[in-house]
mmCIF file of C-alpha atoms in Angstrom:
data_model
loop_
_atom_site.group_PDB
_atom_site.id
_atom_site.type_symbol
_atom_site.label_atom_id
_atom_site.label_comp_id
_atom_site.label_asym_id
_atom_site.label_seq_id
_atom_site.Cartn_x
_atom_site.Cartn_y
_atom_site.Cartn_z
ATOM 1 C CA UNK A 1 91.814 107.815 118.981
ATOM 2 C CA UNK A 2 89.577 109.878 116.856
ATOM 3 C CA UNK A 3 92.581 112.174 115.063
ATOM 4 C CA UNK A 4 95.824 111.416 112.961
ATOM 5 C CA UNK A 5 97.980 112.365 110.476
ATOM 6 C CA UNK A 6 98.375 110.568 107.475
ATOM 7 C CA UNK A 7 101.214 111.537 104.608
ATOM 8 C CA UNK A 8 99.763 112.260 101.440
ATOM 9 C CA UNK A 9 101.391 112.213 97.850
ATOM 10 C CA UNK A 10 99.877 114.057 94.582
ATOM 11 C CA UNK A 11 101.278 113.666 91.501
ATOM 12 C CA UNK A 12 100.289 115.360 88.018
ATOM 13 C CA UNK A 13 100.993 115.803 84.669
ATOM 14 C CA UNK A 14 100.063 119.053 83.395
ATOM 15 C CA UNK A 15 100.554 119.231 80.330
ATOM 16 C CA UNK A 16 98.664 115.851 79.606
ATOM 17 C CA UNK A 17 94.493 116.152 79.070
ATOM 18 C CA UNK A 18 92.401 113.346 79.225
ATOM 19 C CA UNK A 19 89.121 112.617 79.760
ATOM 20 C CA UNK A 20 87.794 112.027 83.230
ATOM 21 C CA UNK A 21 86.762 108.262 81.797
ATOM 22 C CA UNK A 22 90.530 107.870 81.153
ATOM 23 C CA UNK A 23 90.949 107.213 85.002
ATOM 24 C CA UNK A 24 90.446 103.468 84.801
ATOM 25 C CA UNK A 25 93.158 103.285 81.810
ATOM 26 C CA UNK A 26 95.695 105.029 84.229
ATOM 27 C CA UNK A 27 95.629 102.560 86.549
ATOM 28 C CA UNK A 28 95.757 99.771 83.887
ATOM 29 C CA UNK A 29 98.757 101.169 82.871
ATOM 30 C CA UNK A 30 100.717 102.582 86.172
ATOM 31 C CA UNK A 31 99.687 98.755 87.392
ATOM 32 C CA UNK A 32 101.464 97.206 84.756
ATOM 33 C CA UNK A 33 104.324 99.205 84.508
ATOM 34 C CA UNK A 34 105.034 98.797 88.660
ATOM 35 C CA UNK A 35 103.568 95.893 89.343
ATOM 36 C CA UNK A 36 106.829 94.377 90.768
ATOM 37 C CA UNK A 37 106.824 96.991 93.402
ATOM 38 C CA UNK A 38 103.693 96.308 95.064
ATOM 39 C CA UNK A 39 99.919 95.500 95.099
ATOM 40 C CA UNK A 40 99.153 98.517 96.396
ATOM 41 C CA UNK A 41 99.022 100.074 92.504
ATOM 42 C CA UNK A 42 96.896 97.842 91.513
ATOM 43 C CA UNK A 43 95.342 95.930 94.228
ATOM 44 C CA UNK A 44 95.967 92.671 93.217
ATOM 45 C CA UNK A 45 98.203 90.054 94.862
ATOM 46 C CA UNK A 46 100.627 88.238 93.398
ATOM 47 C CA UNK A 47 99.836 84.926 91.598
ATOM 48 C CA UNK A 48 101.887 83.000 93.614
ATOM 49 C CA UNK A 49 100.397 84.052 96.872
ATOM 50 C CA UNK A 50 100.070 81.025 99.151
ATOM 51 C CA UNK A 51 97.292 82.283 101.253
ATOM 52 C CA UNK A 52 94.677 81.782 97.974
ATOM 53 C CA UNK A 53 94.260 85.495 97.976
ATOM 54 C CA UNK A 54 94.322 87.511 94.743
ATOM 55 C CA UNK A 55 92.531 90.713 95.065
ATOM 56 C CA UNK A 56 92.986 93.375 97.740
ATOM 57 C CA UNK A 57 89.878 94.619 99.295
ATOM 58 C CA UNK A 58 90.689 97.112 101.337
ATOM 59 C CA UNK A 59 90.489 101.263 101.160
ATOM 60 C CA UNK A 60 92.785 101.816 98.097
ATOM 61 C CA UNK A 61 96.018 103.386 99.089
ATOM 62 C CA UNK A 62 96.907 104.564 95.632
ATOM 63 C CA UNK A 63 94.124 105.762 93.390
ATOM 64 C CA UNK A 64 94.286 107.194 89.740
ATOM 65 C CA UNK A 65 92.107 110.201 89.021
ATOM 66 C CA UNK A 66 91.216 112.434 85.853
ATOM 67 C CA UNK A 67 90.657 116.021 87.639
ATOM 68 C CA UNK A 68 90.362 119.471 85.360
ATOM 69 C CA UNK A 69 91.204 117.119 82.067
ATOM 70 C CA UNK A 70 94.995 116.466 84.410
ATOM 71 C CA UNK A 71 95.883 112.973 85.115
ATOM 72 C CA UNK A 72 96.198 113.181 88.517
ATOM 73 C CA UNK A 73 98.139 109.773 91.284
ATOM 74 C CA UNK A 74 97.143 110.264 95.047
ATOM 75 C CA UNK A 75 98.828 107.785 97.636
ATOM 76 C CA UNK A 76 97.875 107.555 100.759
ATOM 77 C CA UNK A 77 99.698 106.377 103.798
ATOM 78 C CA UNK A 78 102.209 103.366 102.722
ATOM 79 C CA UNK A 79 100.675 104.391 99.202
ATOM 80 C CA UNK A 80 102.320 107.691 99.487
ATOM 81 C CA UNK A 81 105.880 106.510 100.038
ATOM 82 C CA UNK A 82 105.551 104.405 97.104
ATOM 83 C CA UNK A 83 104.501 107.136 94.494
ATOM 84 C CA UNK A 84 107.725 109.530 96.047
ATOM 85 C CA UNK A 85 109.830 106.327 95.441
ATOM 86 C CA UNK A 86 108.466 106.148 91.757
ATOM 87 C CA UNK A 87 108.191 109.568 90.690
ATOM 88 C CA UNK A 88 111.614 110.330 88.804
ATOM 89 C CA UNK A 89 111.049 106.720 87.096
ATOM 90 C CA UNK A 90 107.796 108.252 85.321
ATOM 91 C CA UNK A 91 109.100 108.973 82.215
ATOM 92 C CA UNK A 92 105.506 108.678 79.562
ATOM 93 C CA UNK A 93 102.207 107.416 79.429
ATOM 94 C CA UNK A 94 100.378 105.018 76.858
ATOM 95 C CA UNK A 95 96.730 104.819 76.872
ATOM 96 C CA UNK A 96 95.390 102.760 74.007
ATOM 97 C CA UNK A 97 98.120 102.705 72.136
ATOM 98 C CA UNK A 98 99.343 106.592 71.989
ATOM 99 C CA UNK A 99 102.274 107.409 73.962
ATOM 100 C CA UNK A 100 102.144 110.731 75.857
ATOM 101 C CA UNK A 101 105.692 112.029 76.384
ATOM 102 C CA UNK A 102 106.210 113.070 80.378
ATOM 103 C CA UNK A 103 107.473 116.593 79.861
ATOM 104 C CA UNK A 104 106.960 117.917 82.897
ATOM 105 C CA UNK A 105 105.123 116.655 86.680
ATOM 106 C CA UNK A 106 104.275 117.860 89.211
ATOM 107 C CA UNK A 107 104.746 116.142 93.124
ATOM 108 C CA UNK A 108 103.177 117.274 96.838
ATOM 109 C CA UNK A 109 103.830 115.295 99.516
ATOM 110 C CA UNK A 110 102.463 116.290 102.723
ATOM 111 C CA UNK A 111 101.287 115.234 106.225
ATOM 112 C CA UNK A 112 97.213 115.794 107.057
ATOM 113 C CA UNK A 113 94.826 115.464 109.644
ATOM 114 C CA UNK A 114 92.450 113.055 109.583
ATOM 115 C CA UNK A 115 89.498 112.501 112.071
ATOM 116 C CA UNK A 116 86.353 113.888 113.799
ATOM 117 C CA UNK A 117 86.643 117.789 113.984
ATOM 118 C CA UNK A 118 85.359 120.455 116.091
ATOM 119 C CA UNK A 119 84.205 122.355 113.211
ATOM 120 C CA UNK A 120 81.695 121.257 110.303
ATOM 121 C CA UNK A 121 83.317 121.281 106.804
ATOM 122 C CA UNK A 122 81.673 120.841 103.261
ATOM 123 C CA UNK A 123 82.918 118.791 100.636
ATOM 124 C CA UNK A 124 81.874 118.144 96.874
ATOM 125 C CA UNK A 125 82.187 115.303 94.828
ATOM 126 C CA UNK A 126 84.555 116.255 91.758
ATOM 127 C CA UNK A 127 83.724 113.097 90.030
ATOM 128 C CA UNK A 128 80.565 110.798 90.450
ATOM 129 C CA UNK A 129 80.141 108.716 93.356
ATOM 130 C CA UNK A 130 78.746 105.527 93.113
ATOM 131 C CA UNK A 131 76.588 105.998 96.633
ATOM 132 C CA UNK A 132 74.796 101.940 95.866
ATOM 133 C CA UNK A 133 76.347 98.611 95.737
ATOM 134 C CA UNK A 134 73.865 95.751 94.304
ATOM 135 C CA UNK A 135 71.790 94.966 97.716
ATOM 136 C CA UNK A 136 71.272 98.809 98.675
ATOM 137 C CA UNK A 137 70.361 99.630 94.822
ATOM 138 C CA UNK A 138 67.138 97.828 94.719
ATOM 139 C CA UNK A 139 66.225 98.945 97.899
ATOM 140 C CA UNK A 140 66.747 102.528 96.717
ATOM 141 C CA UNK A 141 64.618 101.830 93.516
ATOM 142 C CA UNK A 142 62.288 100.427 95.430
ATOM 143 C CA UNK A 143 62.152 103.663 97.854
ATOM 144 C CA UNK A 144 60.145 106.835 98.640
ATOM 145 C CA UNK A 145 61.994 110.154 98.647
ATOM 146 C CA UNK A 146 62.747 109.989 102.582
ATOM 147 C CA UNK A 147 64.081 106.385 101.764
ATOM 148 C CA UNK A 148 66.201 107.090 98.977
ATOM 149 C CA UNK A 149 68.001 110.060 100.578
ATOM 150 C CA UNK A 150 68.370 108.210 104.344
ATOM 151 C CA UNK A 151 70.079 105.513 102.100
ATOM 152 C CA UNK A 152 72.488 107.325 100.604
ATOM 153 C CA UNK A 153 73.273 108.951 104.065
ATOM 154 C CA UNK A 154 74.086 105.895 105.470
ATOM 155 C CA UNK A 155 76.048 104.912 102.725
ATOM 156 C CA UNK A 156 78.268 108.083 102.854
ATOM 157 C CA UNK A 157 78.911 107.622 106.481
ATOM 158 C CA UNK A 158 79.909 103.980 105.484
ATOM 159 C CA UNK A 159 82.486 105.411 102.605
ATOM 160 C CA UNK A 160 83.768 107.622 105.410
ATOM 161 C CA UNK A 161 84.002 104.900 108.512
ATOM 162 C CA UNK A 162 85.923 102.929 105.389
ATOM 163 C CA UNK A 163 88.563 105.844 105.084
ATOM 164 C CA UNK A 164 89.330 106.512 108.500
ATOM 165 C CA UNK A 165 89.510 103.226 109.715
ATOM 166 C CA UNK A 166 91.798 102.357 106.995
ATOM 167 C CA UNK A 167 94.306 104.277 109.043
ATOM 168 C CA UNK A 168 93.485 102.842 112.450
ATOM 169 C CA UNK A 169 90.446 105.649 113.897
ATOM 170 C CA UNK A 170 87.745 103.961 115.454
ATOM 171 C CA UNK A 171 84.758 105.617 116.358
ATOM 172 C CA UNK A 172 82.732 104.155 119.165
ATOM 173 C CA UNK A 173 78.987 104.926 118.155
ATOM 174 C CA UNK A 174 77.567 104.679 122.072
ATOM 175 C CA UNK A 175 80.000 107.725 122.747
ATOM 176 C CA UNK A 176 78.261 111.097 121.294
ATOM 177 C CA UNK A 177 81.219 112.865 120.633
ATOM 178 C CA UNK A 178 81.988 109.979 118.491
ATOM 179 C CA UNK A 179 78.871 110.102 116.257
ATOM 180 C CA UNK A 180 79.543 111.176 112.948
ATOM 181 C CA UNK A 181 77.347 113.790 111.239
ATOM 182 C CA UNK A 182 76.638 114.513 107.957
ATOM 183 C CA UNK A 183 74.319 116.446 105.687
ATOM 184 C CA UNK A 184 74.035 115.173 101.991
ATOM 185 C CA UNK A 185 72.737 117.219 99.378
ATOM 186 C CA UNK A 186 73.056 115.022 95.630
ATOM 187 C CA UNK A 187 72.386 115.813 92.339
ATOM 188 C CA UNK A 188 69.375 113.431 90.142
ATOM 189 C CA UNK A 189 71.292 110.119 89.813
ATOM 190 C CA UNK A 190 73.317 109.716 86.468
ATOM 191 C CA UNK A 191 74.355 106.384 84.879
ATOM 192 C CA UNK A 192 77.419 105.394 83.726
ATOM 193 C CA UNK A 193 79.074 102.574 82.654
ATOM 194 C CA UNK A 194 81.828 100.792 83.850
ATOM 195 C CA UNK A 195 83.995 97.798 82.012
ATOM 196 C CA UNK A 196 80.032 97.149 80.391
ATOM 197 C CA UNK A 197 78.042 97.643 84.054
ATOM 198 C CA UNK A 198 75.814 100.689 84.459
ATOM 199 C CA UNK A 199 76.369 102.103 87.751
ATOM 200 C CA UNK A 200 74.042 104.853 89.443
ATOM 201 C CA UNK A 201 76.163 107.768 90.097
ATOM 202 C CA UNK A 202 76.024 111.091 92.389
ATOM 203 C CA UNK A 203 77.239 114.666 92.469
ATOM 204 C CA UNK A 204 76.774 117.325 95.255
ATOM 205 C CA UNK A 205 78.346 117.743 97.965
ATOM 206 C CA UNK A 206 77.807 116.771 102.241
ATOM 207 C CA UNK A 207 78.935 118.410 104.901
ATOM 208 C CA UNK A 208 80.360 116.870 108.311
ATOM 209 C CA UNK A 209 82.179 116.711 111.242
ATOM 210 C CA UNK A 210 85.121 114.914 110.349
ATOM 211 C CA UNK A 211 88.293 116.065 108.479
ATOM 212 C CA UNK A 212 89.043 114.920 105.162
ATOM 213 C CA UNK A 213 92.249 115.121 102.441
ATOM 214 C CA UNK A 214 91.485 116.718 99.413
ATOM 215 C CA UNK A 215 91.295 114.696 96.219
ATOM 216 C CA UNK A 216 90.538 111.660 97.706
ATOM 217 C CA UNK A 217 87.960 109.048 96.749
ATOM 218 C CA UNK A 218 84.898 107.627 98.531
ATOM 219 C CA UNK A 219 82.955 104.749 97.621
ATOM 220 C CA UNK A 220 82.876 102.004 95.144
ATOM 221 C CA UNK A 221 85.749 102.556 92.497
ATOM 222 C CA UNK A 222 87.481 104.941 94.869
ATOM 223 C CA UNK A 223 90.905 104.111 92.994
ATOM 224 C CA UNK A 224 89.913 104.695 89.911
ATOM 225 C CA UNK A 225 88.555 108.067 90.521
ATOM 226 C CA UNK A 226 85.196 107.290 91.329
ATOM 227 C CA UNK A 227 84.142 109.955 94.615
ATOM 228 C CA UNK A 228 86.688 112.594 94.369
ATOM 229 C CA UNK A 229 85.885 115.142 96.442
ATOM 230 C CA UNK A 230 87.337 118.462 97.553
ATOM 231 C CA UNK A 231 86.781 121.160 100.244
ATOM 232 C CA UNK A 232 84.537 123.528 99.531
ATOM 233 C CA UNK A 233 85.698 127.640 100.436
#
């Protein structure tokens, strides 16, 4: 199966701005306030669990995202039932101590396609992507041109294999029509700091052959709005 459709939930506050470095603070707070419901808003297990695990590593299903100054929730899959479940209980924010009334949000919910597509599409990353985890950094530092931008390729195809196969696509790389493609175009690397780490982070945009959800993330950070990207007209 290289297609399938995958329900999708948005949910925004309008009349809210933040700062796109507020992201992280969202899902501090959405995690707190739910975090009887599930682990899915906050990717950690419970304390109790007997299995030793405490941290989910898989794609994030829910992700928290600063887009246009708008705090912006995107579930994905079991992710997206949850946020419709929550929705009406949403009633303010607090971020650092000031308390943003909830006058008015907004909800989508929606089925998309997912998959490798007959036709090539172009997407931008709204927010940086961190294209380099710690054993793929040095080798980019340590990198001509050619090197640095065939690692990042790779990478992107990686943060894409992640998504799809979070949702049960598999893509058998001996089979052409299988093969992913991708063109990646980036901006000069930008650092930025995260919880006291610099990461190396991307814009630009890549274009492919597989179909993508708007507003989701790729990459490191994904759910906390790291790699938002968008389809470009």
């Amino acid at each position: 199966m290289t297609t399938t459709k995958i329900p999708i939930t948005t949910i925004t506050f309008p009349e809210i701005a933040l700062r796109v470095r507020d992201a992280h603070k969202l899902r501090g707070y959405f995690g707190r306030l739910f975090q009887e419901h599930s682990p899915l808003l906050h990717n950690h297990f419970d304390d109790t669990a007997t299995d030793g695990q405490r941290y989910r590593y898989a794609y994030p299903l829910v992700q928290y995202k600063v887009l246009k100054k708008t705090p912006t929730l995107v579930g994905l899959g079991e992710g997206a039932e949850l946020l419709v479940q929550l929705f009406l209980r949403i009633k303010e924010i607090k971020l650092d101590g000031i308390l943003y009334p909830v006058q008015s949000k907004h909800i989508r919910h929606e089925q998309v396609s997912i998959g490798l597509s007959d036709d090539l599409n172009t997407y931008r990353y709204d927010t940086l992507w961190l294209g380099l985890n710690q054993k793929n950094h040095r080798a980019y530092q340590q990198a001509n041109e050619l090197e640095q931008a065939t690692i990042l390729k790779n990478t992107a195809v990686a943060n894409i294999l992640t998504f799809v196969e979070a949702f049960g696509l598999k893509f058998d790389k001996a089979i052409p029509e299988h093969r992913i493609m991708l063109k990646l175009r980036t901006t000069v690397p930008a650092i930025t700091k995260f919880k006291n780490v610099e990461f190396m982070g991307f814009g630009g945009q890549f274009t492919t052959n597989v179909r993508l959800p708007n507003d989701i993330g790729l990459g490191k950070q994904a759910a906390r709005g790291f790699g938002t990207i968008s389809l470009m007209d």
